[in-house]
Amino acid sequence: MTAMKERKMDHIEICAYSEVMPEYNYWDDIKLIHEALPEVNADDIDMSTKVLGKKLKFPFIVTAITGGFPGAKKINANIAEACAELGIGMGVGSQRAALEKKDKKSYAVIKDYDVPLVIGNIGAPQLVDQKDKKAFTDDMVGDAIDMISADVMAVHLNFLQEIVQPEGDTNARGCFDAIRRLARKYPIMVKETGAGISAATAKRLSGIGIKAMDIAGMGGTSFAAVEMYRAIAKEDEIRANVGQTFFEWGIPAPVSVMAVGTNIPVIASGGIINGLHAATSIALGACCAGGANLVLQSAMESADAVKMRLIVIREEIKAAMMLTGCKKVADLASVGRVIIGETKEWADGINGR
């Protein structure tokens, strides 16, 4: 087994069975104002929405999980089947393994299902030269799009993971120009991987032709924690300590949503574990919500298990809409809210700068 396949298997095992999320959930600090007399028939609530030009039956995307090793095919097939049946979007894991000729089947399986919005995955570090590794060419990115018939390619800003990982690719110089170049040729969005996007970074990115941002803020899976567990298993004391130090590094997800604003479509992920969190993210300005780890164990089991988990999310979003008097998803943007706790402290601190 190659080192890359082993690493991807490690990631799945750790994310499924280890504590990789902070104890504090920042989405719980956003309180939507209850409407005691909603004047809404729950049966008439329209949960559909358009994201990146594609109609979703409710505002949720199963964001990138895995690919690149034999067991990933089953996981991606189960997710794709559920997403297709429920009419929501799906992202795949890093396609680096496929582009390096190691595995394509675990990604391409998504083409067997009619998923309404398919999001590809390439790491920003692979767009520039890394030590003894050459940057992926534009044509390789095009191949990754074709491999899964992606509607948009997400460039993952995963430098927190890379700096903790012993074998990480840590050259970030030139990534901005590479993203700008790709956005002129392909439908490109950017996605953080657990540390959030600041207002300043969002401003830099929003003017270069990208289609959307997934802020993937702090509060969900910490890839510093994932790499910490890997380092512990390998008895690498230095990397284990670095991972522990940066376990909760980043901008909390709801703070990032508010900071980025609504000038570009925002997908909110990072610590969203229920439909109320998803509805709350839309109230803060996101076009839809996303999550990955919340369906991982289900995806390792069956498509029906994934479907059940997602139906619960859907019904919780619907309940939040009913209890705030919303007849359609766009109405959530006008719902009253109160921000408390550490999220308020973060928001006040950033706004006060």
PDB file of N, CA and C in Angstrom, residues 212-281:
ATOM      1  N   ALA A 212     -17.645  30.746  -5.688  1.00  0.00           N
ATOM      2  CA  ALA A 212     -18.187  30.652  -4.325  1.00  0.00           C
ATOM      3  C   ALA A 212     -17.053  30.399  -3.354  1.00  0.00           C
ATOM      4  N   MET A 213     -17.379  30.476  -2.065  1.00  0.00           N
ATOM      5  CA  MET A 213     -16.445  30.125  -0.998  1.00  0.00           C
ATOM      6  C   MET A 213     -17.154  29.214   0.000  1.00  0.00           C
ATOM      7  N   ASP A 214     -16.469  28.143   0.368  1.00  0.00           N
ATOM      8  CA  ASP A 214     -16.900  27.339   1.517  1.00  0.00           C
ATOM      9  C   ASP A 214     -15.952  27.715   2.648  1.00  0.00           C
ATOM     10  N   ILE A 215     -16.476  28.415   3.640  1.00  0.00           N
ATOM     11  CA  ILE A 215     -15.595  28.973   4.677  1.00  0.00           C
ATOM     12  C   ILE A 215     -15.027  27.906   5.607  1.00  0.00           C
ATOM     13  N   ALA A 216     -15.704  26.760   5.756  1.00  0.00           N
ATOM     14  CA  ALA A 216     -15.226  25.639   6.583  1.00  0.00           C
ATOM     15  C   ALA A 216     -14.463  26.142   7.807  1.00  0.00           C
ATOM     16  N   GLY A 217     -15.187  26.815   8.689  1.00  0.00           N
ATOM     17  CA  GLY A 217     -14.555  27.459   9.823  1.00  0.00           C
ATOM     18  C   GLY A 217     -14.213  26.522  10.962  1.00  0.00           C
ATOM     19  N   MET A 218     -13.517  27.075  11.940  1.00  0.00           N
ATOM     20  CA  MET A 218     -13.137  26.305  13.114  1.00  0.00           C
ATOM     21  C   MET A 218     -14.392  25.931  13.916  1.00  0.00           C
ATOM     22  N   GLY A 219     -14.397  24.720  14.429  1.00  0.00           N
ATOM     23  CA  GLY A 219     -15.525  24.203  15.191  1.00  0.00           C
ATOM     24  C   GLY A 219     -15.943  22.829  14.732  1.00  0.00           C
ATOM     25  N   GLY A 220     -15.518  22.460  13.519  1.00  0.00           N
ATOM     26  CA  GLY A 220     -15.776  21.120  13.020  1.00  0.00           C
ATOM     27  C   GLY A 220     -14.521  20.275  13.146  1.00  0.00           C
ATOM     28  N   THR A 221     -14.325  19.371  12.196  1.00  0.00           N
ATOM     29  CA  THR A 221     -13.151  18.517  12.222  1.00  0.00           C
ATOM     30  C   THR A 221     -11.879  19.349  12.156  1.00  0.00           C
ATOM     31  N   SER A 222     -11.013  19.142  13.114  1.00  0.00           N
ATOM     32  CA  SER A 222      -9.717  19.818  13.131  1.00  0.00           C
ATOM     33  C   SER A 222      -8.684  18.888  12.512  1.00  0.00           C
ATOM     34  N   PHE A 223      -8.143  19.294  11.368  1.00  0.00           N
ATOM     35  CA  PHE A 223      -7.130  18.440  10.753  1.00  0.00           C
ATOM     36  C   PHE A 223      -5.792  18.553  11.469  1.00  0.00           C
ATOM     37  N   ALA A 224      -5.627  19.561  12.302  1.00  0.00           N
ATOM     38  CA  ALA A 224      -4.480  19.565  13.204  1.00  0.00           C
ATOM     39  C   ALA A 224      -4.609  18.405  14.187  1.00  0.00           C
ATOM     40  N   ALA A 225      -5.843  18.169  14.656  1.00  0.00           N
ATOM     41  CA  ALA A 225      -6.084  17.047  15.565  1.00  0.00           C
ATOM     42  C   ALA A 225      -5.892  15.714  14.858  1.00  0.00           C
ATOM     43  N   VAL A 226      -6.393  15.624  13.625  1.00  0.00           N
ATOM     44  CA  VAL A 226      -6.235  14.383  12.856  1.00  0.00           C
ATOM     45  C   VAL A 226      -4.760  14.038  12.710  1.00  0.00           C
ATOM     46  N   GLU A 227      -3.962  15.033  12.338  1.00  0.00           N
ATOM     47  CA  GLU A 227      -2.521  14.783  12.164  1.00  0.00           C
ATOM     48  C   GLU A 227      -1.829  14.543  13.505  1.00  0.00           C
ATOM     49  N   MET A 228      -2.368  15.117  14.572  1.00  0.00           N
ATOM     50  CA  MET A 228      -1.837  14.846  15.912  1.00  0.00           C
ATOM     51  C   MET A 228      -1.964  13.362  16.239  1.00  0.00           C
ATOM     52  N   TYR A 229      -3.142  12.796  15.980  1.00  0.00           N
ATOM     53  CA  TYR A 229      -3.342  11.370  16.250  1.00  0.00           C
ATOM     54  C   TYR A 229      -2.417  10.512  15.399  1.00  0.00           C
ATOM     55  N   ARG A 230      -2.229  10.898  14.151  1.00  0.00           N
ATOM     56  CA  ARG A 230      -1.317  10.141  13.287  1.00  0.00           C
ATOM     57  C   ARG A 230       0.110  10.203  13.836  1.00  0.00           C
ATOM     58  N   ALA A 231       0.494  11.391  14.298  1.00  0.00           N
ATOM     59  CA  ALA A 231       1.844  11.546  14.839  1.00  0.00           C
ATOM     60  C   ALA A 231       2.036  10.731  16.107  1.00  0.00           C
ATOM     61  N   ILE A 232       1.008  10.709  16.950  1.00  0.00           N
ATOM     62  CA  ILE A 232       1.082   9.908  18.173  1.00  0.00           C
ATOM     63  C   ILE A 232       1.290   8.435  17.822  1.00  0.00           C
ATOM     64  N   ALA A 233       0.531   7.959  16.836  1.00  0.00           N
ATOM     65  CA  ALA A 233       0.650   6.554  16.431  1.00  0.00           C
ATOM     66  C   ALA A 233       2.042   6.239  15.893  1.00  0.00           C
ATOM     67  N   LYS A 234       2.674   7.226  15.271  1.00  0.00           N
ATOM     68  CA  LYS A 234       4.008   7.030  14.711  1.00  0.00           C
ATOM     69  C   LYS A 234       5.115   7.402  15.700  1.00  0.00           C
ATOM     70  N   GLU A 235       4.709   7.765  16.926  1.00  0.00           N
ATOM     71  CA  GLU A 235       5.644   8.160  17.981  1.00  0.00           C
ATOM     72  C   GLU A 235       6.501   9.361  17.557  1.00  0.00           C
ATOM     73  N   ASP A 236       5.848  10.268  16.832  1.00  0.00           N
ATOM     74  CA  ASP A 236       6.498  11.507  16.409  1.00  0.00           C
ATOM     75  C   ASP A 236       6.099  12.595  17.409  1.00  0.00           C
ATOM     76  N   GLU A 237       6.909  12.762  18.442  1.00  0.00           N
ATOM     77  CA  GLU A 237       6.559  13.659  19.542  1.00  0.00           C
ATOM     78  C   GLU A 237       6.451  15.105  19.096  1.00  0.00           C
ATOM     79  N   ILE A 238       7.312  15.524  18.185  1.00  0.00           N
ATOM     80  CA  ILE A 238       7.313  16.926  17.747  1.00  0.00           C
ATOM     81  C   ILE A 238       6.004  17.267  17.038  1.00  0.00           C
ATOM     82  N   ARG A 239       5.626  16.462  16.015  1.00  0.00           N
ATOM     83  CA  ARG A 239       4.414  16.768  15.263  1.00  0.00           C
ATOM     84  C   ARG A 239       3.170  16.584  16.131  1.00  0.00           C
ATOM     85  N   ALA A 240       3.213  15.649  17.065  1.00  0.00           N
ATOM     86  CA  ALA A 240       2.080  15.450  17.969  1.00  0.00           C
ATOM     87  C   ALA A 240       1.847  16.701  18.815  1.00  0.00           C
ATOM     88  N   ASN A 241       2.926  17.289  19.286  1.00  0.00           N
ATOM     89  CA  ASN A 241       2.808  18.511  20.091  1.00  0.00           C
ATOM     90  C   ASN A 241       2.325  19.690  19.259  1.00  0.00           C
ATOM     91  N   VAL A 242       2.818  19.812  18.035  1.00  0.00           N
ATOM     92  CA  VAL A 242       2.363  20.897  17.164  1.00  0.00           C
ATOM     93  C   VAL A 242       0.869  20.738  16.884  1.00  0.00           C
ATOM     94  N   GLY A 243       0.440  19.516  16.606  1.00  0.00           N
ATOM     95  CA  GLY A 243      -0.973  19.281  16.358  1.00  0.00           C
ATOM     96  C   GLY A 243      -1.841  19.619  17.549  1.00  0.00           C
ATOM     97  N   GLN A 244      -1.389  19.275  18.743  1.00  0.00           N
ATOM     98  CA  GLN A 244      -2.153  19.588  19.947  1.00  0.00           C
ATOM     99  C   GLN A 244      -2.249  21.095  20.159  1.00  0.00           C
ATOM    100  N   THR A 245      -1.151  21.800  19.934  1.00  0.00           N
ATOM    101  CA  THR A 245      -1.147  23.256  20.113  1.00  0.00           C
ATOM    102  C   THR A 245      -2.145  23.938  19.190  1.00  0.00           C
ATOM    103  N   PHE A 246      -2.265  23.434  17.948  1.00  0.00           N
ATOM    104  CA  PHE A 246      -3.113  24.087  16.960  1.00  0.00           C
ATOM    105  C   PHE A 246      -4.459  23.378  16.779  1.00  0.00           C
ATOM    106  N   PHE A 247      -4.836  22.547  17.741  1.00  0.00           N
ATOM    107  CA  PHE A 247      -6.092  21.794  17.694  1.00  0.00           C
ATOM    108  C   PHE A 247      -7.273  22.718  17.412  1.00  0.00           C
ATOM    109  N   GLU A 248      -7.333  23.865  18.077  1.00  0.00           N
ATOM    110  CA  GLU A 248      -8.471  24.773  17.931  1.00  0.00           C
ATOM    111  C   GLU A 248      -8.056  26.077  17.258  1.00  0.00           C
ATOM    112  N   TRP A 249      -7.160  25.976  16.294  1.00  0.00           N
ATOM    113  CA  TRP A 249      -6.711  27.147  15.545  1.00  0.00           C
ATOM    114  C   TRP A 249      -7.738  27.519  14.476  1.00  0.00           C
ATOM    115  N   GLY A 250      -7.997  28.806  14.327  1.00  0.00           N
ATOM    116  CA  GLY A 250      -8.836  29.253  13.224  1.00  0.00           C
ATOM    117  C   GLY A 250      -9.912  30.236  13.641  1.00  0.00           C
ATOM    118  N   ILE A 251     -10.699  30.619  12.671  1.00  0.00           N
ATOM    119  CA  ILE A 251     -11.812  31.549  12.868  1.00  0.00           C
ATOM    120  C   ILE A 251     -13.086  30.714  13.017  1.00  0.00           C
ATOM    121  N   PRO A 252     -13.835  30.882  14.108  1.00  0.00           N
ATOM    122  CA  PRO A 252     -15.068  30.102  14.261  1.00  0.00           C
ATOM    123  C   PRO A 252     -15.977  30.238  13.047  1.00  0.00           C
ATOM    124  N   ALA A 253     -16.599  29.137  12.666  1.00  0.00           N
ATOM    125  CA  ALA A 253     -17.375  29.105  11.429  1.00  0.00           C
ATOM    126  C   ALA A 253     -18.428  30.218  11.317  1.00  0.00           C
ATOM    127  N   PRO A 254     -19.280  30.440  12.318  1.00  0.00           N
ATOM    128  CA  PRO A 254     -20.273  31.510  12.148  1.00  0.00           C
ATOM    129  C   PRO A 254     -19.647  32.893  12.042  1.00  0.00           C
ATOM    130  N   VAL A 255     -18.535  33.107  12.714  1.00  0.00           N
ATOM    131  CA  VAL A 255     -17.831  34.388  12.617  1.00  0.00           C
ATOM    132  C   VAL A 255     -17.308  34.578  11.198  1.00  0.00           C
ATOM    133  N   SER A 256     -16.799  33.506  10.610  1.00  0.00           N
ATOM    134  CA  SER A 256     -16.297  33.582   9.242  1.00  0.00           C
ATOM    135  C   SER A 256     -17.413  33.884   8.254  1.00  0.00           C
ATOM    136  N   VAL A 257     -18.572  33.262   8.428  1.00  0.00           N
ATOM    137  CA  VAL A 257     -19.709  33.546   7.548  1.00  0.00           C
ATOM    138  C   VAL A 257     -20.050  35.023   7.597  1.00  0.00           C
ATOM    139  N   MET A 258     -20.127  35.558   8.816  1.00  0.00           N
ATOM    140  CA  MET A 258     -20.465  36.980   8.959  1.00  0.00           C
ATOM    141  C   MET A 258     -19.386  37.880   8.388  1.00  0.00           C
ATOM    142  N   ALA A 259     -18.134  37.489   8.535  1.00  0.00           N
ATOM    143  CA  ALA A 259     -17.021  38.310   8.056  1.00  0.00           C
ATOM    144  C   ALA A 259     -16.975  38.362   6.540  1.00  0.00           C
ATOM    145  N   VAL A 260     -17.234  37.236   5.897  1.00  0.00           N
ATOM    146  CA  VAL A 260     -17.162  37.176   4.429  1.00  0.00           C
ATOM    147  C   VAL A 260     -18.284  37.970   3.790  1.00  0.00           C
ATOM    148  N   GLY A 261     -19.475  37.936   4.376  1.00  0.00           N
ATOM    149  CA  GLY A 261     -20.587  38.708   3.844  1.00  0.00           C
ATOM    150  C   GLY A 261     -21.288  38.005   2.699  1.00  0.00           C
ATOM    151  N   THR A 262     -22.038  38.779   1.910  1.00  0.00           N
ATOM    152  CA  THR A 262     -22.897  38.193   0.881  1.00  0.00           C
ATOM    153  C   THR A 262     -22.547  38.654  -0.527  1.00  0.00           C
ATOM    154  N   ASN A 263     -21.342  39.182  -0.722  1.00  0.00           N
ATOM    155  CA  ASN A 263     -20.954  39.617  -2.068  1.00  0.00           C
ATOM    156  C   ASN A 263     -20.658  38.443  -2.994  1.00  0.00           C
ATOM    157  N   ILE A 264     -20.453  37.276  -2.430  1.00  0.00           N
ATOM    158  CA  ILE A 264     -20.189  36.066  -3.185  1.00  0.00           C
ATOM    159  C   ILE A 264     -20.909  34.926  -2.474  1.00  0.00           C
ATOM    160  N   PRO A 265     -21.417  33.940  -3.215  1.00  0.00           N
ATOM    161  CA  PRO A 265     -22.099  32.823  -2.531  1.00  0.00           C
ATOM    162  C   PRO A 265     -21.193  32.153  -1.499  1.00  0.00           C
ATOM    163  N   VAL A 266     -21.730  31.963  -0.308  1.00  0.00           N
ATOM    164  CA  VAL A 266     -20.981  31.351   0.786  1.00  0.00           C
ATOM    165  C   VAL A 266     -21.650  30.052   1.205  1.00  0.00           C
ATOM    166  N   ILE A 267     -20.862  28.989   1.240  1.00  0.00           N
ATOM    167  CA  ILE A 267     -21.303  27.726   1.816  1.00  0.00           C
ATOM    168  C   ILE A 267     -20.743  27.669   3.228  1.00  0.00           C
ATOM    169  N   ALA A 268     -21.608  27.425   4.192  1.00  0.00           N
ATOM    170  CA  ALA A 268     -21.199  27.418   5.594  1.00  0.00           C
ATOM    171  C   ALA A 268     -20.956  25.994   6.055  1.00  0.00           C
ATOM    172  N   SER A 269     -19.735  25.703   6.471  1.00  0.00           N
ATOM    173  CA  SER A 269     -19.433  24.408   7.072  1.00  0.00           C
ATOM    174  C   SER A 269     -18.438  24.610   8.194  1.00  0.00           C
ATOM    175  N   GLY A 270     -18.272  23.583   8.995  1.00  0.00           N
ATOM    176  CA  GLY A 270     -17.396  23.675  10.153  1.00  0.00           C
ATOM    177  C   GLY A 270     -18.204  23.621  11.430  1.00  0.00           C
ATOM    178  N   GLY A 271     -18.457  22.416  11.926  1.00  0.00           N
ATOM    179  CA  GLY A 271     -19.187  22.270  13.178  1.00  0.00           C
ATOM    180  C   GLY A 271     -20.690  22.204  13.038  1.00  0.00           C
ATOM    181  N   ILE A 272     -21.205  22.204  11.818  1.00  0.00           N
ATOM    182  CA  ILE A 272     -22.653  22.070  11.623  1.00  0.00           C
ATOM    183  C   ILE A 272     -23.024  20.602  11.804  1.00  0.00           C
ATOM    184  N   ILE A 273     -23.772  20.324  12.846  1.00  0.00           N
ATOM    185  CA  ILE A 273     -24.100  18.925  13.155  1.00  0.00           C
ATOM    186  C   ILE A 273     -25.598  18.657  13.170  1.00  0.00           C
ATOM    187  N   ASN A 274     -26.407  19.687  12.893  1.00  0.00           N
ATOM    188  CA  ASN A 274     -27.856  19.469  12.814  1.00  0.00           C
ATOM    189  C   ASN A 274     -28.478  20.510  11.894  1.00  0.00           C
ATOM    190  N   GLY A 275     -29.769  20.318  11.627  1.00  0.00           N
ATOM    191  CA  GLY A 275     -30.455  21.212  10.717  1.00  0.00           C
ATOM    192  C   GLY A 275     -30.669  22.611  11.265  1.00  0.00           C
ATOM    193  N   LEU A 276     -30.749  22.750  12.592  1.00  0.00           N
ATOM    194  CA  LEU A 276     -30.859  24.085  13.172  1.00  0.00           C
ATOM    195  C   LEU A 276     -29.594  24.888  12.883  1.00  0.00           C
ATOM    196  N   HIS A 277     -28.433  24.251  13.019  1.00  0.00           N
ATOM    197  CA  HIS A 277     -27.185  24.933  12.667  1.00  0.00           C
ATOM    198  C   HIS A 277     -27.200  25.351  11.200  1.00  0.00           C
ATOM    199  N   ALA A 278     -27.706  24.471  10.339  1.00  0.00           N
ATOM    200  CA  ALA A 278     -27.752  24.780   8.907  1.00  0.00           C
ATOM    201  C   ALA A 278     -28.643  25.992   8.647  1.00  0.00           C
ATOM    202  N   ALA A 279     -29.831  26.007   9.264  1.00  0.00           N
ATOM    203  CA  ALA A 279     -30.740  27.144   9.100  1.00  0.00           C
ATOM    204  C   ALA A 279     -30.117  28.421   9.640  1.00  0.00           C
ATOM    205  N   THR A 280     -29.433  28.298  10.763  1.00  0.00           N
ATOM    206  CA  THR A 280     -28.776  29.456  11.372  1.00  0.00           C
ATOM    207  C   THR A 280     -27.717  30.030  10.439  1.00  0.00           C
ATOM    208  N   SER A 281     -26.975  29.162   9.759  1.00  0.00           N
ATOM    209  CA  SER A 281     -25.932  29.653   8.862  1.00  0.00           C
ATOM    210  C   SER A 281     -26.523  30.456   7.713  1.00  0.00           C
TER     211      SER A 281
END
